[in-house]
Coordinates of N, CA, C and O in Angstrom, one line a residue:
X20 N 8.7 -9.7 -16.8 CA 7.2 -8.5 -16.3 C 6.7 -8.5 -14.9 O 6.4 -9.3 -14.4
X21 N 6.6 -7.4 -14.8 CA 6.3 -6.7 -13.7 C 4.6 -6.9 -13.7 O 3.9 -5.9 -14.8
X22 N 4.1 -7.4 -12.9 CA 2.5 -7.4 -12.2 C 2.4 -6.2 -11.2 O 2.7 -6.6 -10.4
X23 N 1.7 -5.5 -11.8 CA 0.5 -4.7 -10.8 C -0.4 -5.1 -9.8 O -1.3 -5.7 -11.0
X24 N -1.0 -4.6 -8.8 CA -1.5 -5.5 -7.8 C -3.1 -4.3 -8.7 O -3.0 -3.7 -9.1
X25 N -4.4 -5.3 -7.8 CA -5.3 -4.4 -8.2 C -5.6 -3.0 -7.4 O -6.0 -3.7 -6.2
X26 N -6.4 -2.2 -7.5 CA -6.5 -0.8 -6.6 C -7.9 -0.9 -7.2 O -8.0 -0.2 -8.7
X27 N -8.7 -0.6 -6.1 CA -10.4 -0.6 -6.3 C -10.7 0.7 -5.3 O -11.0 0.5 -4.2
X28 N -10.8 1.7 -6.2 CA -11.3 2.9 -5.4 C -12.9 2.9 -4.5 O -13.7 2.3 -6.1
X29 N -13.2 2.9 -3.6 CA -14.3 2.5 -2.8 C -15.2 3.5 -2.7 O -16.6 3.7 -3.0
X30 N -14.5 4.7 -2.3 CA -15.1 6.1 -2.0 C -13.9 7.2 -2.3 O -12.5 7.0 -2.6
X31 N -14.6 8.5 -2.9 CA -13.5 9.4 -3.6 C -14.4 10.7 -3.7 O -15.3 10.9 -4.4
X32 N -14.5 11.5 -2.4 CA -15.2 12.6 -2.1 C -14.2 13.7 -1.6 O -12.7 13.7 -1.9
X33 N -15.0 14.6 -1.3 CA -14.1 15.9 -1.0 C -13.1 15.8 0.1 O -11.8 16.2 0.0
X34 N -13.3 14.8 0.9 CA -12.6 14.7 2.5 C -11.6 13.3 2.4 O -10.7 13.6 2.6
X35 N -12.0 12.3 1.4 CA -11.5 10.8 1.5 C -11.4 10.6 0.3 O -12.3 10.5 -0.7
X36 N -10.2 9.5 0.3 CA -10.5 8.3 -0.8 C -10.3 7.4 -0.1 O -8.9 7.2 0.3
X37 N -11.0 6.2 -0.6 CA -10.5 5.0 0.2 C -10.3 4.2 -0.9 O -11.2 3.7 -2.0
X38 N -9.4 2.9 -0.9 CA -9.2 2.2 -2.0 C -8.6 1.3 -1.5 O -7.5 0.9 -0.5
X39 N -9.1 -0.2 -2.0 CA -8.8 -1.7 -1.6 C -7.8 -1.3 -2.9 O -8.1 -1.7 -3.8
X40 N -6.7 -2.2 -1.9 CA -5.7 -3.2 -3.1 C -5.2 -4.6 -2.6 O -5.5 -5.0 -1.6
X41 N -5.9 -5.6 -3.7 CA -5.3 -6.9 -4.0 C -4.3 -7.3 -4.4 O -3.6 -6.8 -5.9
X42 N -3.5 -7.9 -3.9 CA -2.1 -8.4 -4.5 C -1.8 -9.5 -4.7 O -1.9 -10.6 -3.6
X43 N -1.7 -10.8 -5.6 CA -0.9 -11.9 -5.8 C 0.0 -11.7 -5.6 O 1.0 -10.8 -5.4
X44 N 1.3 -12.6 -4.9 CA 2.3 -13.3 -5.0 C 3.0 -12.5 -5.7 O 2.9 -12.6 -7.1
X45 N 4.1 -11.7 -5.1 CA 5.1 -10.5 -6.2 C 4.4 -9.7 -6.8 O 5.1 -8.6 -7.7
X46 N 3.2 -9.4 -7.1 CA 2.9 -8.3 -7.5 C 2.7 -7.0 -6.6 O 3.0 -6.9 -5.4
X47 N 3.1 -5.8 -7.3 CA 3.4 -4.5 -6.6 C 2.6 -3.7 -7.2 O 1.7 -3.8 -8.2
X48 N 2.5 -1.9 -6.6 CA 1.8 -1.5 -6.7 C 2.7 -0.5 -7.7 O 1.5 0.2 -8.2
X49 N 3.8 -0.3 -7.8 CA 4.7 0.5 -8.9 C 4.8 1.6 -8.2 O 4.4 2.0 -6.7
X50 N 5.9 2.2 -8.2 CA 6.6 4.0 -7.6 C 5.2 4.3 -7.7 O 4.8 4.9 -8.8
X51 N 5.5 4.9 -6.3 CA 4.2 6.3 -6.2 C 4.7 7.4 -4.9 O 5.4 6.3 -3.8
X52 N 4.3 8.4 -5.2 CA 4.4 9.2 -3.9 C 3.2 9.4 -3.3 O 1.9 10.1 -4.0
X53 N 2.8 9.4 -2.0 CA 1.6 9.9 -1.2 C 1.1 11.2 -1.5 O 2.4 11.8 -1.0
X54 N 0.2 11.7 -1.8 CA -0.4 12.6 -1.9 C -0.7 13.7 -0.4 O -1.0 15.0 -0.6
X55 N -1.5 12.9 0.4 CA -1.8 12.9 1.7 C -1.7 12.2 2.6 O -0.9 11.2 2.6
X56 N -1.9 12.5 3.6 CA -1.7 11.7 4.9 C -2.8 10.4 4.9 O -3.9 10.3 3.9
X57 N -2.2 9.5 5.0 CA -2.8 7.9 4.5 C -3.2 7.3 5.5 O -2.3 7.0 7.2
X58 N -4.2 6.2 5.8 CA -4.2 5.1 7.2 C -4.3 4.1 6.2 O -5.2 3.9 5.3
X59 N -3.4 2.9 6.3 CA -3.5 1.5 5.9 C -4.6 0.5 7.1 O -3.5 0.6 8.1
X60 N -5.0 -0.1 6.8 CA -5.9 -1.2 7.5 C -5.5 -2.7 6.9 O -6.0 -2.9 5.5
X61 N -4.8 -3.5 7.2 CA -5.0 -4.8 6.8 C -6.0 -5.9 6.5 O -6.8 -5.9 7.7
X62 N -6.3 -6.0 5.6 CA -7.6 -7.7 5.8 C -7.3 -8.6 6.1 O -7.4 -9.2 6.5
X63 N -5.8 -8.8 5.0 CA -5.0 -10.1 5.3 C -3.8 -9.8 6.4 O -3.6 -9.0 6.2
X64 N -3.1 -10.7 6.6 CA -1.5 -10.7 6.8 C -1.1 -10.3 5.8 O -1.0 -10.9 4.6
X65 N -0.4 -8.8 5.8 CA -0.1 -8.5 4.6 C 2.0 -8.7 4.9 O 2.3 -7.7 5.7
X66 N 2.6 -9.4 4.1 CA 4.1 -9.3 3.7 C 4.5 -8.8 3.0 O 4.6 -9.4 1.9
X67 N 4.7 -7.7 3.3 CA 5.5 -6.5 2.2 C 6.9 -6.4 2.2 O 7.4 -6.5 3.3
X68 N 7.6 -6.2 0.9 CA 8.5 -5.7 0.9 C 8.4 -4.4 0.1 O 7.5 -4.0 -0.6
X69 N 9.2 -3.3 1.1 CA 9.2 -2.1 0.8 C 10.2 -1.3 -0.1 O 11.3 -1.6 0.7
X70 N 10.1 -1.3 -1.1 CA 11.4 0.0 -1.7 C 11.3 1.2 -1.7 O 10.0 1.4 -1.9
X71 N 12.5 1.7 -1.5 CA 12.5 3.1 -0.9 C 13.6 3.9 -1.6 O 14.3 2.9 -2.6
X72 N 13.3 5.2 -1.9 CA 14.2 6.0 -3.0 C 15.4 6.1 -3.0 O 16.3 6.4 -3.9
X73 N 16.1 5.8 -1.6 CA 17.8 5.5 -1.3 C 18.3 4.6 -1.6 O 19.3 4.0 -1.5
X74 N 17.4 3.4 -2.2 CA 17.5 2.5 -2.7 C 17.9 1.3 -1.4 O 18.0 -0.1 -1.6
X75 N 16.8 1.5 -0.2 CA 17.1 0.5 0.7 C 15.5 -0.4 0.4 O 15.0 0.1 -0.3
X76 N 15.5 -1.5 0.8 CA 14.6 -2.5 0.7 C 14.5 -3.1 2.1 O 15.3 -3.7 2.6
X77 N 13.2 -3.3 2.7 CA 13.0 -3.6 3.7 C 11.6 -4.6 4.1 O 10.9 -4.4 3.0
X78 N 11.6 -5.6 4.6 CA 10.3 -6.4 4.8 C 10.1 -6.5 6.2 O 10.3 -6.3 7.3
X79 N 8.6 -5.8 5.7 CA 7.4 -6.2 7.2 C 6.2 -6.6 7.1 O 6.2 -6.9 5.9
X80 N 5.9 -7.6 8.2 CA 4.4 -8.0 8.3 C 3.5 -7.0 8.9 O 3.8 -6.5 9.9
X81 N 2.4 -6.8 8.1 CA 1.5 -6.0 9.1 C 0.2 -6.9 9.3 O -0.6 -7.4 8.2
X82 N 0.2 -7.4 10.0 CA -1.1 -8.5 10.8 C -2.5 -8.3 10.2 O -2.9 -6.6 10.5
X83 N -3.4 -9.1 9.8 CA -4.6 -8.7 9.4 C -5.3 -7.9 10.9 O -5.3 -8.3 11.6
X84 N -6.0 -7.4 10.4 CA -6.8 -6.2 11.1 C -6.3 -5.3 11.8 O -6.7 -4.5 13.0
X85 N -4.9 -5.1 11.7 CA -4.2 -3.7 12.3 C -4.1 -2.8 11.4 O -4.3 -2.9 9.9
X86 N -3.5 -1.5 12.0 CA -3.5 -0.5 10.8 C -2.4 0.5 11.5 O -2.1 0.1 12.7
X87 N -2.0 1.1 10.4 CA -1.1 2.1 10.5 C -0.9 3.3 9.7 O -2.1 3.4 9.1
X88 N -0.4 4.3 10.5 CA -0.6 6.1 9.7 C 0.5 6.5 8.9 O 1.9 6.5 10.3
X89 N 0.6 6.7 8.0 CA 1.7 7.7 7.3 C 1.6 9.1 7.0 O 0.1 9.5 6.8
X90 N 2.1 10.1 7.0 CA 2.4 11.5 6.5 C 2.4 11.4 4.9 O 3.1 10.8 4.2
X91 N 1.8 12.6 4.1 CA 2.0 13.1 2.9 C 3.5 13.0 2.7 O 4.4 12.9 3.8
X92 N 3.5 12.3 1.4 CA 5.5 12.7 1.1 C 6.0 11.4 1.1 O 7.3 11.0 0.1
X93 N 5.2 10.0 1.3 CA 6.2 8.8 1.4 C 6.4 8.5 -0.3 O 5.0 8.5 -1.1
X94 N 7.3 8.2 -0.6 CA 7.3 7.8 -1.8 C 8.2 6.1 -1.7 O 8.8 5.9 -0.7
X95 N 7.4 5.1 -2.6 CA 8.1 3.9 -2.1 C 6.9 2.9 -3.4 O 6.2 3.7 -4.2
X96 N 7.7 1.6 -3.5 CA 7.1 0.7 -4.4 C 6.4 -0.7 -3.1 O 7.3 -1.0 -2.6
X97 N 5.5 -0.9 -3.3 CA 5.1 -2.0 -2.2 C 4.9 -3.2 -3.0 O 4.1 -3.4 -4.2
X98 N 5.7 -4.4 -2.8 CA 5.4 -5.7 -3.2 C 5.1 -6.7 -2.0 O 5.7 -7.0 -1.0
X99 N 4.0 -7.5 -2.6 CA 3.6 -8.8 -1.9 C 4.8 -9.6 -2.0 O 5.0 -10.2 -2.5
X100 N 5.3 -10.1 -0.6 CA 6.7 -10.8 -0.5 C 6.4 -11.9 -0.1 O 7.0 -12.7 0.0
X101 N 4.7 -12.3 0.0 CA 4.4 -13.5 0.9 C 4.1 -14.6 -0.3 O 3.9 -14.1 -1.3
X102 N 3.8 -15.8 0.2 CA 3.6 -16.7 -0.7 C 2.2 -16.9 -1.0 O 1.4 -17.6 -1.9
X103 N 1.5 -16.1 -0.4 CA -0.3 -15.7 -0.5 C -0.7 -14.5 -0.7 O 0.1 -13.6 -0.6
X104 N -1.9 -14.3 -1.6 CA -2.6 -13.0 -2.0 C -2.9 -12.5 -0.6 O -2.9 -12.8 0.6
X105 N -2.8 -10.8 -0.9 CA -2.7 -10.4 0.6 C -3.7 -9.0 0.4 O -3.6 -9.1 -0.9
X106 N -4.4 -8.3 1.0 CA -5.0 -7.0 0.8 C -5.2 -6.2 1.6 O -5.1 -6.3 3.3
X107 N -5.4 -4.8 1.4 CA -5.5 -3.8 2.4 C -6.2 -2.9 2.0 O -6.5 -2.7 0.6
X108 N -6.8 -2.0 2.7 CA -7.6 -0.5 2.6 C -6.8 0.2 2.8 O -6.3 0.5 4.1
X109 N -6.6 1.4 2.0 CA -6.1 2.5 2.1 C -7.2 3.8 2.5 O -7.9 3.7 1.6
X110 N -7.0 4.9 3.6 CA -7.5 5.7 3.5 C -6.7 6.9 2.9 O -6.2 7.1 4.3
X111 N -6.9 8.0 2.3 CA -6.4 8.9 2.2 C -7.5 10.0 2.7 O -8.4 10.3 2.4
X112 N -6.5 11.3 3.5 CA -7.4 12.1 4.2 C -6.7 13.8 3.5 O -5.7 14.0 3.2
X113 N -7.9 13.9 2.0 CA -7.8 15.1 2.1 C -7.5 16.1 2.7 O -8.2 16.7 3.4

C-alpha cells in the first residue's frame, strides 16, 4: 500500500501558497504537476527519489537549510528515499 506524505497548507492567498511537507521513510507525494513556479526549502536533510514521466528515476539529496527553485509545469512523484523522516516547505508563486 502506498503511503502519502502529510501536506499542511500554512498560507494560501492571492499571491502565494506555502505548504509544509512531512514524509516518513518511503512516503510519497503522489504524481502531480506544478501549476505555478515554486521554491523548496529543506527543513531536514531530504534524500529524495524523483519519479519522472519519461520513466526515469533519480535520487537527490537536498541538505537542510538549502533551497531550489523550479518553473511551473514540473511533473513528478517525490519519495522519501532515506531511512529517517524528512520535511520541506514549498512556496508556490501564483
